[in-house]
Amino acid sequence: MELTVKPHEIDLTVYGIRQVDYVRAGLDVCQTFEEIVADSAFQQAAAIDEQTAMVAKALNLRRLKSEDLGKALALLDGVLCSYDPDNPESSDKSEYLLPNDQVQDAKDLLARLSKYGLTVEYSITSEIEHGCDTESHEGFAFVQIRRDTAMHAQAEIEQMIDTENNNIQQEMSTLQGFVQKRDGAFNNASKVIQKYDGTADNMLDAMG
């Protein structure tokens, strides 16, 4: 048996998903229309739940990206403060000191920027490689980035952070909409079942 369900008692139009008719094959001949409608609503709610999980995952990835950009911006701010103010040439290189235990994280962070469409040319050398063996520099590495490169990257990252913050706000609204529609679909399906159960009980009472 096959039946096309066109529910009238509940609205199955959900956020971001167009209204569709539910065609069910292999139905039990004893299954009531109310049961079919409720079952369809639960299927719709499950589909929304899947979409909700996808939006939540995308939102989490955007937050991680935003965190990366924030850390990179903080690193570049430190680099920009390390330039010689008496030498404003664009080719001037920084002498930014970075603790050795933070070097690998900084390299990983700068490498991840390329995944976001921004490549920053840099070098990180130890105090020995840099030719400086004073006690004040012990345990530190030197981060060197050209002034013009750092300034360009800073501007790009600030713009990317603004864009990501706007995207996060929009996707948070989208996620909230999905959650509300999912909960509404589950509630509507439950109401149909409760209404059907109440009608059946009344009929039994009348027959008794």
XYZ file of N, CA and C in Angstrom:
624
model
N 0.840 -1.191 0.000
C 0.000 0.000 0.000
C 0.882 1.250 0.000
N 0.513 2.257 -0.763
C 1.255 3.492 -0.817
C 0.302 4.655 -0.615
N 0.741 5.634 0.150
C -0.130 6.754 0.456
C 0.674 8.045 0.458
N 0.132 9.082 -0.178
C 0.748 10.402 -0.123
C 0.076 11.201 0.976
N 0.879 11.618 1.937
C 0.344 12.338 3.090
C 0.435 13.841 2.842
N -0.693 14.520 2.941
C -0.722 15.973 2.844
C -1.300 16.504 4.149
N -0.449 16.653 5.161
C -0.958 17.022 6.474
C -1.559 18.421 6.501
N -2.713 18.531 7.146
C -3.392 19.809 7.282
C -3.390 20.289 8.732
N -3.274 19.367 9.659
C -3.371 19.739 11.066
C -2.075 20.336 11.595
N -0.961 20.030 10.967
C 0.316 20.577 11.425
C 1.072 21.157 10.244
N 1.844 22.184 10.529
C 2.627 22.841 9.489
C 4.024 22.231 9.471
N 4.340 21.540 8.390
C 5.639 20.887 8.281
C 6.652 21.728 7.522
N 6.283 22.985 7.208
C 7.247 23.872 6.571
C 8.264 24.295 7.627
N 9.529 24.029 7.358
C 10.553 24.323 8.355
C 11.584 25.273 7.785
N 12.343 25.835 8.655
C 13.353 26.823 8.266
C 14.352 26.213 7.285
N 14.443 26.805 6.111
C 15.435 26.375 5.136
C 15.071 25.130 4.353
N 13.901 24.539 4.611
C 13.493 23.314 3.912
C 12.095 23.531 3.359
N 11.913 23.338 2.060
C 10.616 23.602 1.457
C 9.594 22.538 1.853
N 8.335 22.924 1.776
C 7.250 21.999 2.101
C 7.216 20.867 1.072
N 7.098 19.653 1.549
C 7.009 18.505 0.645
C 5.881 17.589 1.119
N 5.391 16.786 0.177
C 4.447 15.732 0.528
C 5.244 14.482 0.851
N 4.789 13.714 1.795
C 5.497 12.518 2.226
C 4.822 11.284 1.629
N 5.550 10.600 0.783
C 5.031 9.388 0.157
C 5.600 8.198 0.910
N 4.748 7.427 1.493
C 5.177 6.280 2.276
C 4.726 4.995 1.584
N 5.666 4.092 1.363
C 5.349 2.810 0.741
C 5.361 1.724 1.808
N 4.580 0.649 1.576
C 4.577 -0.480 2.494
C 3.892 -0.183 3.811
N 2.871 0.667 3.798
C 2.183 1.018 5.028
C 1.288 -0.123 5.494
N 1.180 -0.221 6.803
C 0.249 -1.170 7.403
C -1.165 -0.680 7.116
N -2.026 -1.540 6.605
C -3.379 -1.121 6.239
C -4.162 -0.645 7.449
N -3.683 -1.040 8.637
C -4.385 -0.641 9.849
C -3.871 0.697 10.403
N -2.806 1.254 9.796
C -2.246 2.493 10.313
C -3.175 3.649 9.987
N -3.445 4.472 10.985
C -4.379 5.575 10.793
C -3.692 6.767 10.152
N -4.514 7.671 9.645
C -3.983 8.874 9.035
C -3.196 9.696 10.047
N -3.727 9.780 11.285
C -3.051 10.551 12.323
C -1.668 9.977 12.627
N -1.579 8.658 12.646
C -0.291 8.016 12.905
C 0.703 8.301 11.778
N 0.205 8.293 10.543
C 1.069 8.566 9.395
C 1.565 10.005 9.449
N 0.660 10.941 9.772
C 1.040 12.346 9.860
C 2.073 12.549 10.958
N 1.842 11.932 12.119
C 2.782 12.062 13.236
C 4.133 11.464 12.864
N 4.111 10.311 12.206
C 5.359 9.667 11.795
C 6.125 10.559 10.822
N 5.395 11.172 9.888
C 6.029 12.079 8.929
C 6.639 13.280 9.634
N 5.934 13.788 10.646
C 6.447 14.935 11.387
C 7.717 14.572 12.145
N 7.748 13.371 12.703
C 8.963 12.937 13.396
C 10.127 12.804 12.412
N 9.839 12.312 11.202
C 10.891 12.226 10.186
C 11.399 13.618 9.818
N 10.477 14.560 9.690
C 10.866 15.934 9.378
C 11.713 16.517 10.509
N 11.319 16.266 11.744
C 12.077 16.756 12.892
C 13.481 16.158 12.906
N 13.578 14.879 12.558
C 14.894 14.229 12.511
C 15.769 14.850 11.421
N 15.156 15.216 10.278
C 15.906 15.869 9.200
C 16.404 17.236 9.647
N 15.565 17.972 10.369
C 15.981 19.280 10.886
C 17.102 19.104 11.896
N 17.001 18.054 12.709
C 18.032 17.794 13.714
C 19.388 17.553 13.050
N 19.367 16.849 11.919
C 20.604 16.603 11.181
C 21.181 17.915 10.645
N 20.295 18.772 10.102
C 20.735 20.075 9.621
C 21.281 20.927 10.772
N 20.643 20.814 11.933
C 21.085 21.563 13.109
C 22.508 21.175 13.490
N 22.794 19.876 13.454
C 24.138 19.399 13.793
C 25.171 19.926 12.801
N 24.798 20.008 11.525
C 25.727 20.508 10.504
C 26.027 21.989 10.722
N 24.982 22.769 11.037
C 25.191 24.199 11.285
C 26.036 24.398 12.533
N 25.779 23.583 13.572
C 26.555 23.681 14.810
C 28.034 23.371 14.557
N 28.301 22.391 13.708
C 29.682 22.048 13.378
C 30.361 23.188 12.623
N 29.639 23.759 11.655
C 30.192 24.889 10.898
C 30.462 26.075 11.815
N 29.556 26.299 12.763
C 29.732 27.399 13.706
C 30.968 27.185 14.568
N 31.182 25.954 14.999
C 32.350 25.647 15.823
C 33.648 25.870 15.035
N 33.645 25.483 13.759
C 34.834 25.689 12.921
C 35.115 27.176 12.726
N 34.051 27.964 12.581
C 34.243 29.408 12.448
C 34.836 30.001 13.729
N 34.407 29.488 14.872
C 34.944 29.975 16.140
C 36.424 29.626 16.279
N 36.783 28.423 15.856
C 38.196 28.030 15.897
C 39.020 28.922 14.973
N 38.481 29.202 13.786
C 39.175 30.085 12.851
C 39.334 31.475 13.450
N 38.277 31.971 14.092
C 38.337 33.287 14.710
C 39.380 33.334 15.814
N 39.487 32.243 16.581
C 40.515 32.172 17.625
C 41.913 32.204 17.016
N 42.111 31.463 15.925
C 43.405 31.469 15.238
C 43.759 32.880 14.766
N 42.787 33.549 14.180
C 43.035 34.894 13.666
C 43.373 35.861 14.801
N 42.691 35.707 15.928
C 42.966 36.555 17.078
C 44.377 36.350 17.611
N 44.814 35.090 17.686
C 46.183 34.793 18.144
C 47.220 35.334 17.163
N 46.930 35.183 15.863
C 47.862 35.685 14.851
C 47.961 37.208 14.920
N 46.822 37.856 15.151
C 46.827 39.313 15.257
C 47.646 39.765 16.468
N 47.518 39.047 17.588
C 48.292 39.386 18.783
C 49.787 39.227 18.519
N 50.154 38.161 17.792
C 51.558 37.948 17.450
C 52.078 39.079 16.568
N 51.301 39.468 15.566
C 51.718 40.535 14.660
C 51.782 41.878 15.376
N 50.876 42.098 16.319
C 50.934 43.340 17.088
C 52.262 43.430 17.844
N 52.700 42.282 18.408
C 53.980 42.256 19.103
C 55.137 42.505 18.155
N 55.027 41.894 16.976
C 56.071 42.085 15.966
C 56.165 43.555 15.551
N 55.027 44.183 15.318
C 55.015 45.575 14.872
C 55.582 46.519 15.925
N 55.436 46.154 17.186
C 55.978 47.000 18.258
C 57.493 46.855 18.397
N 58.050 45.834 17.741
C 59.483 45.561 17.911
C 60.355 46.256 16.871
N 59.744 46.920 15.905
C 60.538 47.570 14.864
C 61.278 48.785 15.417
N 62.380 49.066 14.806
C 63.179 50.235 15.174
C 62.446 51.491 14.705
N 62.001 52.336 15.635
C 61.251 53.534 15.221
C 62.090 54.509 14.405
N 63.413 54.387 14.518
C 64.292 55.281 13.765
C 64.566 54.776 12.357
N 64.013 53.592 12.043
C 64.238 53.024 10.715
C 62.888 52.599 10.131
N 62.149 53.553 9.569
C 60.781 53.257 9.106
C 60.703 52.612 7.737
N 61.815 52.089 7.248
C 61.801 51.473 5.924
C 60.867 50.260 5.900
N 60.183 50.071 4.783
C 59.237 48.958 4.675
C 59.940 47.609 4.702
N 61.215 47.605 4.324
C 61.956 46.345 4.299
C 62.590 46.018 5.647
N 62.411 46.899 6.616
C 62.965 46.676 7.941
C 62.390 45.381 8.514
N 63.216 44.587 9.173
C 62.765 43.336 9.775
C 62.691 43.465 11.291
N 61.702 42.755 11.848
C 61.486 42.840 13.289
C 62.546 42.068 14.052
N 62.616 42.383 15.343
C 63.486 41.649 16.259
C 62.631 41.226 17.451
N 61.504 40.565 17.128
C 60.539 40.208 18.166
C 60.990 38.954 18.900
N 61.072 39.042 20.229
C 61.506 37.907 21.039
C 60.312 37.029 21.408
N 60.490 35.733 21.198
C 59.431 34.767 21.485
C 60.017 33.645 22.340
N 59.399 33.332 23.482
C 59.915 32.228 24.300
C 60.001 30.935 23.495
N 61.047 30.170 23.746
C 61.275 28.944 22.968
C 60.104 27.973 23.039
N 59.428 27.929 24.196
C 58.320 26.980 24.323
C 57.078 27.411 23.537
N 57.115 28.619 22.944
C 55.994 29.094 22.130
C 56.300 29.078 20.629
N 57.519 28.694 20.309
C 57.943 28.757 18.904
C 57.126 27.832 18.018
N 56.960 26.571 18.422
C 56.248 25.618 17.584
C 54.790 26.035 17.395
N 54.158 26.526 18.476
C 52.779 26.994 18.352
C 52.692 28.158 17.370
N 53.691 29.047 17.416
C 53.690 30.189 16.493
C 53.855 29.723 15.049
N 54.729 28.746 14.824
C 54.916 28.213 13.474
C 53.635 27.555 12.970
N 53.004 26.757 13.840
C 51.758 26.090 13.444
C 50.675 27.124 13.132
N 50.616 28.165 13.958
C 49.611 29.209 13.764
C 49.820 29.936 12.441
N 51.049 30.335 12.157
C 51.335 31.042 10.908
C 51.116 30.140 9.698
N 51.362 28.844 9.863
C 51.114 27.902 8.762
C 49.611 27.769 8.495
N 48.811 27.789 9.560
C 47.357 27.662 9.387
C 46.765 28.869 8.672
N 47.422 30.002 8.747
C 46.908 31.184 8.064
C 46.782 30.956 6.565
N 47.658 30.123 6.003
C 47.601 29.847 4.564
C 46.296 29.150 4.195
N 45.738 28.378 5.128
C 44.454 27.714 4.870
C 43.317 28.729 4.797
N 43.534 29.877 5.416
C 42.520 30.931 5.398
C 42.786 31.948 4.292
N 43.753 31.628 3.408
C 44.024 32.490 2.266
C 45.032 33.591 2.518
N 45.817 33.471 3.599
C 46.804 34.505 3.904
C 48.149 33.852 4.205
N 49.160 34.218 3.446
C 50.499 33.675 3.645
C 51.420 34.773 4.169
N 52.090 34.495 5.273
C 53.009 35.456 5.874
C 54.419 34.875 5.829
N 55.307 35.563 5.142
C 56.705 35.128 5.083
C 57.421 35.574 6.363
N 58.067 34.632 7.015
C 58.713 34.935 8.284
C 59.908 34.012 8.480
N 60.704 34.323 9.472
C 61.769 33.421 9.901
C 61.815 33.452 11.419
N 62.081 32.308 12.006
C 62.230 32.207 13.453
C 63.564 31.521 13.721
N 64.460 32.226 14.410
C 65.792 31.697 14.677
C 66.091 31.759 16.171
N 66.924 30.844 16.612
C 67.338 30.841 18.015
C 68.320 31.977 18.250
N 68.587 32.246 19.534
C 69.525 33.330 19.830
C 70.925 33.028 19.306
N 71.287 31.732 19.253
C 72.599 31.350 18.732
C 72.635 31.533 17.215
N 71.569 31.043 16.535
C 71.498 31.200 15.082
C 71.457 32.669 14.701
N 70.855 33.454 15.578
C 70.725 34.882 15.297
C 72.025 35.633 15.578
N 72.973 34.948 16.242
C 74.235 35.585 16.546
C 74.213 36.416 17.808
N 73.271 36.068 18.701
C 73.149 36.809 19.956
C 73.121 35.801 21.095
N 74.114 35.846 21.958
C 74.213 34.860 23.029
C 74.214 35.511 24.410
N 73.627 36.706 24.499
C 73.557 37.376 25.796
C 72.564 36.665 26.701
N 72.768 36.779 28.023
C 71.908 36.100 28.980
C 70.469 36.598 28.893
N 70.302 37.854 28.538
C 68.948 38.419 28.463
C 68.108 37.776 27.368
N 68.779 37.154 26.390
C 68.060 36.522 25.286
C 68.006 35.003 25.425
N 68.535 34.488 26.519
C 68.554 33.041 26.701
C 67.131 32.508 26.853
N 66.832 31.456 26.122
C 65.494 30.865 26.174
C 64.504 31.505 25.229
N 64.985 32.384 24.369
C 64.106 33.073 23.430
C 64.561 32.829 21.989
N 63.590 32.957 21.084
C 63.884 32.914 19.654
C 63.511 34.260 19.052
N 64.081 34.549 17.900
C 63.806 35.810 17.221
C 62.840 35.566 16.068
N 61.735 36.320 16.072
C 60.783 36.276 14.965
C 61.081 37.465 14.059
N 61.327 37.194 12.801
C 61.623 38.261 11.855
C 60.608 38.260 10.711
N 59.962 39.405 10.535
C 59.005 39.617 9.453
C 59.235 41.024 8.924
N 59.200 41.173 7.627
C 59.360 42.513 7.057
C 58.227 43.423 7.534
N 58.552 44.692 7.713
C 57.559 45.645 8.208
C 56.331 45.705 7.294
N 56.548 45.827 5.976
C 55.403 45.939 5.066
C 54.571 44.664 5.059
N 55.239 43.509 5.189
C 54.511 42.233 5.246
C 53.642 42.162 6.488
N 54.206 42.553 7.624
C 53.468 42.511 8.886
C 52.289 43.469 8.877
N 52.486 44.668 8.329
C 51.409 45.660 8.289
C 50.283 45.197 7.373
N 50.659 44.616 6.235
C 49.639 44.101 5.310
C 48.870 42.949 5.961
N 49.582 42.031 6.605
C 48.931 40.891 7.245
C 48.020 41.354 8.378
N 48.452 42.341 9.135
C 47.637 42.868 10.227
C 46.305 43.398 9.703
N 46.357 44.193 8.629
C 45.137 44.754 8.048
C 44.223 43.652 7.511
N 44.836 42.658 6.847
C 44.041 41.555 6.298
C 43.358 40.764 7.408
N 44.093 40.481 8.472
C 43.537 39.682 9.568
C 42.424 40.440 10.288
N 42.601 41.737 10.486
C 41.554 42.533 11.131
C 40.263 42.479 10.321
N 40.396 42.553 8.999
C 39.220 42.470 8.130
C 38.601 41.075 8.185
N 39.437 40.041 8.209
C 38.939 38.669 8.281
C 38.223 38.417 9.602
N 38.736 38.979 10.692
C 38.098 38.816 11.995
C 36.710 39.454 11.991
N 36.598 40.651 11.419
C 35.289 41.317 11.326
C 34.308 40.471 10.520
N 34.790 39.923 9.410
C 33.928 39.082 8.567
C 33.477 37.837 9.311
N 34.421 37.182 10.006
C 34.074 35.965 10.738
C 33.107 36.252 11.880
N 33.297 37.375 12.557
C 32.376 37.725 13.644
C 30.959 37.913 13.109
N 30.835 38.547 11.941
C 29.511 38.714 11.321
C 28.933 37.359 10.923
N 29.779 36.491 10.345
C 29.314 35.159 9.954
C 28.870 34.343 11.166
N 29.613 34.471 12.257
C 29.253 33.744 13.478
C 27.895 34.198 13.992
N 27.663 35.506 13.985
C 26.376 36.027 14.445
C 25.236 35.510 13.574
N 25.446 35.494 12.250
C 24.412 35.012 11.337
C 24.144 33.521 11.537
N 25.214 32.736 11.707
C 25.024 31.296 11.863
C 24.442 30.953 13.229
N 24.711 31.782 14.237
C 24.066 31.577 15.528
C 22.558 31.777 15.407
N 22.148 32.781 14.621
C 20.723 32.998 14.377
C 20.125 31.837 13.589
N 20.875 31.374 12.585
C 20.416 30.219 11.798
C 20.259 28.993 12.682
N 21.241 28.750 13.550
C 21.187 27.602 14.445
C 19.990 27.702 15.381
N 19.758 28.891 15.909
C 18.614 29.087 16.797
C 17.300 28.795 16.067
N 17.232 29.240 14.789
C 16.037 28.971 13.995
C 15.826 27.483 13.776
N 16.905 26.756 13.493
C 16.795 25.311 13.305
C 16.328 24.632 14.592
N 16.899 25.037 15.715
C 16.523 24.431 16.998
C 15.046 24.663 17.285
N 14.574 25.880 17.055
C 13.168 26.186 17.307
C 12.248 25.382 16.392
N 12.619 25.278 15.107
C 11.792 24.521 14.169
C 11.826 23.028 14.482
N 12.997 22.527 14.893
C 13.098 21.115 15.266
C 12.204 20.813 16.465
N 12.319 21.650 17.495
C 11.500 21.447 18.685
C 10.019 21.578 18.358
N 9.704 22.540 17.473
C 8.301 22.709 17.084
C 7.767 21.495 16.349
N 8.585 20.898 15.473
C 8.147 19.712 14.731
C 7.911 18.534 15.675
N 8.810 18.342 16.642
C 8.616 17.269 17.620
C 7.352 17.517 18.453
N 7.154 18.765 18.866
C 5.969 19.089 19.665
C 4.688 18.874 18.877
N 4.696 19.275 17.600
C 3.507 19.095 16.774
C 3.188 17.619 16.571
N 4.227 16.820 16.349
C 4.007 15.385 16.187
C 3.434 14.792 17.465
N 3.935 15.227 18.602
C 3.436 14.724 19.886
C 1.981 15.129 20.092
N 1.636 16.352 19.687
C 0.261 16.817 19.840
C -0.699 15.981 19.005
N -0.254 15.616 17.789
C -1.106 14.783 16.932
C -1.365 13.434 17.596
N -0.303 12.853 18.162
C -0.446 11.562 18.828
C -1.369 11.683 20.036
N -1.183 12.744 20.827
C -2.031 12.952 22.002
C -3.484 13.155 21.594
N -3.672 13.909 20.505
C -5.038 14.141 20.031
C -5.675 12.839 19.570
N -4.885 12.024 18.870
C -5.397 10.739 18.398
C -5.727 9.827 19.579
N -4.834 9.774 20.561
C -5.078 8.935 21.739
C -6.312 9.399 22.492
N -6.479 10.738 22.585
C -7.653 11.256 23.285
C -8.931 10.920 22.554
N -8.901 11.007 21.216
C -10.089 10.663 20.421
C -10.429 9.186 20.576
N -9.394 8.342 20.561
C -9.635 6.903 20.713
C -10.213 6.590 22.083
N -9.735 7.242 23.122
C -10.254 7.014 24.471
C -11.705 7.440 24.572
N -12.053 8.577 23.957
C -13.451 9.048 23.976
C -14.375 8.074 23.278
N -13.862 7.514 22.155
C -14.680 6.555 21.417
C -14.905 5.297 22.243
N -13.873 4.844 22.943
C -14.006 3.670 23.793
C -14.987 3.931 24.944
N -14.875 5.127 25.518
C -15.788 5.495 26.622
C -17.229 5.505 26.143
N -17.434 6.039 24.925
C -18.788 6.105 24.383
C -19.335 4.710 24.103
N -18.449 3.828 23.643
C -18.876 2.466 23.352
C -19.146 1.694 24.625
N -18.407 2.070 25.694
C -18.611 1.358 26.961
C -19.885 1.777 27.647
